[in-house]
Tab-separated table of C-alpha atoms in Angstrom:
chain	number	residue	atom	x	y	z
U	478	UNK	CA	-12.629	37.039	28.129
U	479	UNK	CA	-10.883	40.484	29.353
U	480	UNK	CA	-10.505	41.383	33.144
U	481	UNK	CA	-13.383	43.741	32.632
U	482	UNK	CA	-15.595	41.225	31.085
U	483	UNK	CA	-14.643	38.530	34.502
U	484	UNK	CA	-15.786	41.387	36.761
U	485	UNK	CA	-19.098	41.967	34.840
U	486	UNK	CA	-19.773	38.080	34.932
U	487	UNK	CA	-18.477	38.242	38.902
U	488	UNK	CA	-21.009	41.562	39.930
U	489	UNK	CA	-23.689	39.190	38.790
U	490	UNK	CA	-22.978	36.750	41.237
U	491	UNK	CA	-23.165	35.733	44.584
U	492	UNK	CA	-19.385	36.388	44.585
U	493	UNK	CA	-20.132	39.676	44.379
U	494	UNK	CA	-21.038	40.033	47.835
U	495	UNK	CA	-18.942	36.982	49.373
U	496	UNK	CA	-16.162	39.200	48.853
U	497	UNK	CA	-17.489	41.735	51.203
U	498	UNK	CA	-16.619	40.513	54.826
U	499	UNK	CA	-19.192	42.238	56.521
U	500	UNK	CA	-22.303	41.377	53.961
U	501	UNK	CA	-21.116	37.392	54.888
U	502	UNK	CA	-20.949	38.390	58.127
U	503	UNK	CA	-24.794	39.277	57.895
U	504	UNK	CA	-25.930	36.539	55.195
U	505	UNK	CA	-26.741	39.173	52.798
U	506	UNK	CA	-28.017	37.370	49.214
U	507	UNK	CA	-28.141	38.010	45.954
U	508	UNK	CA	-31.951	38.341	44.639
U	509	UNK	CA	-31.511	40.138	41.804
U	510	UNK	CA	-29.082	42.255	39.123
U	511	UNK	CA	-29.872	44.454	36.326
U	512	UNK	CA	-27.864	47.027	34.434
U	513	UNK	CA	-27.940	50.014	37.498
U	514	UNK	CA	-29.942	48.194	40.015
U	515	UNK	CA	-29.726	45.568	42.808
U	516	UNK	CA	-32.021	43.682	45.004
U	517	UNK	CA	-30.719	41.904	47.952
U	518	UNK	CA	-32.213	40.208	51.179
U	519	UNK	CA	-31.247	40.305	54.558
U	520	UNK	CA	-32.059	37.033	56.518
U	521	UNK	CA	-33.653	37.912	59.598
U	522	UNK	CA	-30.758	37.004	62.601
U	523	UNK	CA	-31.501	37.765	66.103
U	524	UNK	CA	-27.688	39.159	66.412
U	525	UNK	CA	-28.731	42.049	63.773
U	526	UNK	CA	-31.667	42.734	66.342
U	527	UNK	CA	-31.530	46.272	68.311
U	528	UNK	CA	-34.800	45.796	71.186
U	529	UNK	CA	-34.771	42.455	72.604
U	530	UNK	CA	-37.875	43.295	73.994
U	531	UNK	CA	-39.744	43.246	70.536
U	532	UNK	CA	-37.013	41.366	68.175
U	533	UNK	CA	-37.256	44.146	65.529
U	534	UNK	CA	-33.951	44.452	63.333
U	535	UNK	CA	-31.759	47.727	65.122
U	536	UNK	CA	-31.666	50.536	62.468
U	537	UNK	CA	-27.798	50.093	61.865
U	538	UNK	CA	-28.226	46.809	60.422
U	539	UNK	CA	-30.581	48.614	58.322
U	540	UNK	CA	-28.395	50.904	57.613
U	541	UNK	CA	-25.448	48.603	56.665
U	542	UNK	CA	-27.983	46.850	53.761
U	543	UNK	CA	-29.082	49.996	52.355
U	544	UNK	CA	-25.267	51.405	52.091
U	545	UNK	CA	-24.314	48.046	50.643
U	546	UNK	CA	-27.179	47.717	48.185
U	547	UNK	CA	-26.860	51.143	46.678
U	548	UNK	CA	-22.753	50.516	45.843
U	549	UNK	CA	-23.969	47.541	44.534
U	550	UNK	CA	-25.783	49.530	42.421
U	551	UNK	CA	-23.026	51.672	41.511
U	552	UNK	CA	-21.163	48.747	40.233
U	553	UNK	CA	-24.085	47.170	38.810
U	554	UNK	CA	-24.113	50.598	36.487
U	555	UNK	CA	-20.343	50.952	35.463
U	556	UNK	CA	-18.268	49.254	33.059
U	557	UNK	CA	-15.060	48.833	34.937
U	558	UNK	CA	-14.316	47.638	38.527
U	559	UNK	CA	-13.382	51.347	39.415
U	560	UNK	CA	-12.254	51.960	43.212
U	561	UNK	CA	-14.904	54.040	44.830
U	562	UNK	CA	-16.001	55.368	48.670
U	563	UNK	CA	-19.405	56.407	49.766
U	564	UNK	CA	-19.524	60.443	50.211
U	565	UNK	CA	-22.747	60.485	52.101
U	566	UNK	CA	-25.537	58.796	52.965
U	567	UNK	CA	-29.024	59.519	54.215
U	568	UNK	CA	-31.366	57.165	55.532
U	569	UNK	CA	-34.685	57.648	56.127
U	570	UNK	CA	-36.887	54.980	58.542
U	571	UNK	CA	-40.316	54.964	57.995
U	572	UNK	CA	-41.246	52.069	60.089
U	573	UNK	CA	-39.530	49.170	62.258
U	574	UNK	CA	-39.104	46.193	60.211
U	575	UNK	CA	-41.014	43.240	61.477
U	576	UNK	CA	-39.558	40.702	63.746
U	577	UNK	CA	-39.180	37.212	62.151
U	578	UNK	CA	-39.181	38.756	58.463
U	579	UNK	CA	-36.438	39.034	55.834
U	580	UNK	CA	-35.995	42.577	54.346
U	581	UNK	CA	-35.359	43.211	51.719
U	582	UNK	CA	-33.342	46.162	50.026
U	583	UNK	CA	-33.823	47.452	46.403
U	584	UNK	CA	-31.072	50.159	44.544
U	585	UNK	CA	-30.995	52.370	41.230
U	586	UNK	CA	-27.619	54.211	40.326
U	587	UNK	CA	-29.349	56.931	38.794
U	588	UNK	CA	-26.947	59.016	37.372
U	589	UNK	CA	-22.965	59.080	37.010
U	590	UNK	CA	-20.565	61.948	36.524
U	591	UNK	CA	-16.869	62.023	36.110
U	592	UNK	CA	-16.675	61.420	39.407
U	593	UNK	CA	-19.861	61.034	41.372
U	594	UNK	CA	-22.541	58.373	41.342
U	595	UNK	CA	-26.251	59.155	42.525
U	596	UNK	CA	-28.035	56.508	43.925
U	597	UNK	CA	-31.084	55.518	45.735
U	598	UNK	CA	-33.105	53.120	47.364
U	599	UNK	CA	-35.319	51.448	50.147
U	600	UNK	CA	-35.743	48.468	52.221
U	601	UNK	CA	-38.658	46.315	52.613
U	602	UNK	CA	-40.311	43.428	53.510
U	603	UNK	CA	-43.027	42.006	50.589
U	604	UNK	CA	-44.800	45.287	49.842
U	605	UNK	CA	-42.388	47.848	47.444
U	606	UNK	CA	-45.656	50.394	48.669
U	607	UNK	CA	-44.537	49.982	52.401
U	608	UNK	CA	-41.019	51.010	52.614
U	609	UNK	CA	-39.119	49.978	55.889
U	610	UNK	CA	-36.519	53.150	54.945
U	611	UNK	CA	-35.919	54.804	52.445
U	612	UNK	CA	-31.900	55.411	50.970
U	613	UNK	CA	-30.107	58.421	49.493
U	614	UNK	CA	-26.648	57.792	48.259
U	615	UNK	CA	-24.025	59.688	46.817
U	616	UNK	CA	-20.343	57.749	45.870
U	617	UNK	CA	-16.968	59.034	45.120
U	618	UNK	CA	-14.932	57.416	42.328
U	619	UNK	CA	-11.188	56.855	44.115
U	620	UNK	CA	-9.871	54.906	41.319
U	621	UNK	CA	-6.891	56.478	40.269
U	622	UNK	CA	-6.604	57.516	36.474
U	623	UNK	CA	-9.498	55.448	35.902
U	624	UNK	CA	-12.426	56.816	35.317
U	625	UNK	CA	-16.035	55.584	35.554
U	626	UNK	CA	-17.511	54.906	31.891
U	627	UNK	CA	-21.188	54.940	32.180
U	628	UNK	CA	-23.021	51.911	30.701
U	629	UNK	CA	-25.474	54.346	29.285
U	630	UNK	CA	-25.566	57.537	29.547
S	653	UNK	CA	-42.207	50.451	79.034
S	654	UNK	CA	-38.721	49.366	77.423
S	655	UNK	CA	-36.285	46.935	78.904
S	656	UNK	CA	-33.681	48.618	77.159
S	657	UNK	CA	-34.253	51.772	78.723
S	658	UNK	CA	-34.610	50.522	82.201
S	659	UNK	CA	-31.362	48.160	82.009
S	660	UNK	CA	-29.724	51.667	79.916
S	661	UNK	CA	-30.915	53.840	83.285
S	662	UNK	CA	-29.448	51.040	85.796
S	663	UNK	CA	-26.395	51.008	83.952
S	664	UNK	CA	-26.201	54.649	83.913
S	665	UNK	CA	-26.482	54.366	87.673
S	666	UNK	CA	-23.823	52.069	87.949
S	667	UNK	CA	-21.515	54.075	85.556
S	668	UNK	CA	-21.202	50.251	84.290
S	669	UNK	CA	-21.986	49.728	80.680
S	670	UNK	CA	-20.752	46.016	79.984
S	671	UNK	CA	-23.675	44.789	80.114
S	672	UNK	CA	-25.224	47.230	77.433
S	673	UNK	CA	-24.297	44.240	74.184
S	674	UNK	CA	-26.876	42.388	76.462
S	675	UNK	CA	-29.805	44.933	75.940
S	676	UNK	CA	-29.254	46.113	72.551
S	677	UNK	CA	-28.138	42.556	70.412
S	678	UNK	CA	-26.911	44.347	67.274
S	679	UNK	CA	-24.515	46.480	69.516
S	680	UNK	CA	-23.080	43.124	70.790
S	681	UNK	CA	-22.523	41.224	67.198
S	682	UNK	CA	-20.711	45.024	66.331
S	683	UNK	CA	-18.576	44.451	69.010
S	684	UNK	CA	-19.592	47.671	70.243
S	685	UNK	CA	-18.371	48.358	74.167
S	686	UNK	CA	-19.714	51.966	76.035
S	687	UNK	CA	-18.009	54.334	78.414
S	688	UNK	CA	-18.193	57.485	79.677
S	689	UNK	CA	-16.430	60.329	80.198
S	690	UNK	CA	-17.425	63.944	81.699
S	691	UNK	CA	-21.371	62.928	80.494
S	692	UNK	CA	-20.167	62.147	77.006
S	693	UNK	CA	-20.718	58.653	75.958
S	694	UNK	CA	-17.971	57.136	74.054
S	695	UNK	CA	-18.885	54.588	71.750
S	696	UNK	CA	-15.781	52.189	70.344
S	697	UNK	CA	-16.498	49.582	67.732
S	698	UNK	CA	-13.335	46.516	68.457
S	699	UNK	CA	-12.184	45.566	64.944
S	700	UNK	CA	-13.049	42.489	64.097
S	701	UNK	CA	-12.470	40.845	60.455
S	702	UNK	CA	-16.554	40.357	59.517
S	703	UNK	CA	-16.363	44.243	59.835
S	704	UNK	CA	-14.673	44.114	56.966
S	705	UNK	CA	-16.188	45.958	53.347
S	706	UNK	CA	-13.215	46.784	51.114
S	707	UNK	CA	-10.728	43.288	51.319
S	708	UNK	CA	-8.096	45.382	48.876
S	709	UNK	CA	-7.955	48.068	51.269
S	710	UNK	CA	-8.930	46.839	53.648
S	711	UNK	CA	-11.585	49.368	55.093
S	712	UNK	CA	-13.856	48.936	57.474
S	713	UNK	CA	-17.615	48.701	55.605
S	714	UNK	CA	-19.300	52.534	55.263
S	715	UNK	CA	-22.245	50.494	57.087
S	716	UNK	CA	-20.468	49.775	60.112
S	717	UNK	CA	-19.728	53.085	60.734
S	718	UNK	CA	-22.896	54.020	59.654
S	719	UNK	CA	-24.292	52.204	63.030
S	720	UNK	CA	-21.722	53.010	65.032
S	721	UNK	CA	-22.906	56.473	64.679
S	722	UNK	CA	-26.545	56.026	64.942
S	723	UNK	CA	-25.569	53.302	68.338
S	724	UNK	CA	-23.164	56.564	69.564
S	725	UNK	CA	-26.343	59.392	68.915
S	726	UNK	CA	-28.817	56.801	70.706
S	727	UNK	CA	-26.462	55.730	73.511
S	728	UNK	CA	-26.082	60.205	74.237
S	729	UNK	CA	-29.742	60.633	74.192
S	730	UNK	CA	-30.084	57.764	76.330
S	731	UNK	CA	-28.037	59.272	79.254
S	732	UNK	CA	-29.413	62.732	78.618
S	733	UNK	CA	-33.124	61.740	78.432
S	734	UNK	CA	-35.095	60.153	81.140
S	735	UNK	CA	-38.477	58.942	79.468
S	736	UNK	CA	-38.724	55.263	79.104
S	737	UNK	CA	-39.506	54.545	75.885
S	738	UNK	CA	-36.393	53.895	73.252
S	739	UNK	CA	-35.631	56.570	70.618
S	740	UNK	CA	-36.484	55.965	67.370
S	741	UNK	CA	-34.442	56.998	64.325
S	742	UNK	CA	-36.295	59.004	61.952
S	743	UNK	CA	-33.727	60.349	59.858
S	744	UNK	CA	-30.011	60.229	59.478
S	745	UNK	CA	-27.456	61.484	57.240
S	746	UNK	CA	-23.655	60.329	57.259
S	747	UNK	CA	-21.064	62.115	55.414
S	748	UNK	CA	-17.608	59.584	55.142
S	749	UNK	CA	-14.622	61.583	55.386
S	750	UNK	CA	-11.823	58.966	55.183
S	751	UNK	CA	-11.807	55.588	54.894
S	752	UNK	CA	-11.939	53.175	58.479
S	753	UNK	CA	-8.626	51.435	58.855
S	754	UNK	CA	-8.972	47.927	59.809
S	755	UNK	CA	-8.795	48.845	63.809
S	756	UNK	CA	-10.970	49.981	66.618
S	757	UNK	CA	-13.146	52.851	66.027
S	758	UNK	CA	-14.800	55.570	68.448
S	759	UNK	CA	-17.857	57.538	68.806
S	760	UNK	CA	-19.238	60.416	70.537
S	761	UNK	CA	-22.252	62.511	70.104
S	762	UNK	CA	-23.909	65.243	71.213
S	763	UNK	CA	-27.442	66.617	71.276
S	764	UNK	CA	-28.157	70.095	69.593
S	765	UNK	CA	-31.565	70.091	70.753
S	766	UNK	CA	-33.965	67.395	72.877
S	767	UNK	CA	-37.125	68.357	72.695
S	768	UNK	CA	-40.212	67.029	73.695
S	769	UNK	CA	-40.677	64.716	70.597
S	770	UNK	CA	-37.481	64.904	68.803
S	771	UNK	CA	-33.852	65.185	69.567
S	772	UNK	CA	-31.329	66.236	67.038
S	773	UNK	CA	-28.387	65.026	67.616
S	774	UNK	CA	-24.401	65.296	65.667
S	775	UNK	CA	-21.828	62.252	65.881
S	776	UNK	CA	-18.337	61.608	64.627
S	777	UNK	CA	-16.558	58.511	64.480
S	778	UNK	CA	-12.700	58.731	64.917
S	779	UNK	CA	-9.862	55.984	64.825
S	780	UNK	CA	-6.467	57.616	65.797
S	781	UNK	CA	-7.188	61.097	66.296
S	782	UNK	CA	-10.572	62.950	67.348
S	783	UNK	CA	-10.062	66.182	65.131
S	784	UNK	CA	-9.692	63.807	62.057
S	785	UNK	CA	-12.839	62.392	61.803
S	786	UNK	CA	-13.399	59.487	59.541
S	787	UNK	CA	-17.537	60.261	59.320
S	788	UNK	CA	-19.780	62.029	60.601
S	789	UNK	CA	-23.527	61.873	61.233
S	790	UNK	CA	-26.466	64.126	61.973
S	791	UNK	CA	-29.562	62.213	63.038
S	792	UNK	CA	-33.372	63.181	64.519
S	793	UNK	CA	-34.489	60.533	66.868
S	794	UNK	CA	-38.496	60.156	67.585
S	795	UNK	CA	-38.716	60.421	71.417
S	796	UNK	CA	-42.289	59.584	72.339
């Protein structure tokens, strides 16, 4: 099995996020991998909330899942474990998530370039129809010398 | 009414914002501390490891910043604004720069425009120096 082969087998894993401090940090799972896409679920924690008063989940921590489910889905979409940074980033909230539930965040890498992978996605809770917020990502390959190879083009 | 707003405005009164993790939960797990200077709110993020997103690196994960900024744009609005309900982000864009050293990280905003529905609002995270920005973030809050 080659290094490249390891990584493919590792993306599809749990390990996949595990290695990400701040995705253990916030119990983010694993629900499901495909060639260019991601789902993942957030547990509901009362430290990721941002109103007391009502319990709903504060925006960043919204935020933080979206950002982390669409590079997932960058590396869900290339060959190689290629070193890249997120370029920008645009959320969009439609409505609060609901106290007490999991959300859950959903990512297509769309297209890749030479250098730039387009990505996007949304968070919700049980309903795909009723986005929480909505995700627009764009990613910068940093690798150096090595150079994204699409898995389809 | 909004707890958060009324402990935000008593704070704001005090010029005392440790107790600000207590209102806003997610601010506190962020290690995120507030202070002011000349009416602009400076947000800092203390590293901690679970901040983490790129081991190699490391970096700090785009996420984290990603709320810092949005906490940093809502903490201005909140000491500009004096209606009691909590701003609500609509929208918000974040364009990473450089990558977040494993260290503390800052944040200060400023409004472009409050309205009377929606402020706009600009915010740049920093580490060591303010004029090298490691992101930066334009948001639209929901007011009432």
């Amino acid at each position: 099995m080659t290094e490249d082969d390891k990584f493919q087998r590792m993306i599809r894993s749990q390990k996949f996020l595990d290695r990400i401090p701040h995705m253990g940090a916030i119990g983010l799972q694993l629900v499901d991998f495909a060639p260019g896409a991601v789902t993942v679920r957030l547990p509901y924690s009362l430290d990721l909330v941002g109103n007391p008063d009502t319990g709903v989940l504060a925006g960043g921590a919204i935020s933080a899942v979206l950002d982390n489910v669409c590079g997932s889905a960058v590396v869900a979409r290339v060959e190689k474990s290629d070193a890249f940074a997120t370029l920008d980033l645009r959320i969009d909230y439609m409505r609060p998530a609901e106290p007490g539930l999991d959300v859950f965040a959903y990512a297509e890498c769309y297209k890749v370039t030479r250098l730039i992978a387009f990505v996007r996605g949304f968070a919700y809770h049980d309903d795909k129809a009723k986005p929480i917020a909505n995700a627009t990502a764009t990613f910068m390959f940093t690798g150096q010398g090595k150079l994204a190879q699409a898995t389809e083009s | 009414m909004s707890g958060f707003r009324e402990t935000f405005q008593l704070m704001k009164q005090a010029n005392d914002f440790s107790g600000l993790p207590l209102a806003v939960p997610y601010a506190k797990f962020l290690g995120i501390g507030v202070a002011v200077q000349d009416s602009r709110v400076i947000t800092t993020m203390a590293y901690a490891d679970k901040l983490i997103g790129n081991t190699t690196l490391p970096a700090l994960h785009g996420g984290t910043i990603a709320a810092l900024l949005e906490l940093a744009a809502l903490f201005q609005i909140a000491y500009e604004i004096e209606t009691e309900a909590m701003p609500k982000t609509i929208t918000i864009t974040i364009d990473y720069m450089r990558s977040g050293a494993a260290r503390d990280t800052y944040a200060r905003a400023w409004a472009t425009r409050i309205g009377r529905r929606v402020a706009n609002v600009r915010a740049e995270a920093w580490q060591d120096d303010p004029a090298k920005p490691i992101a930066a973030a334009n948001a639209n809050f929901l007011l009432a």
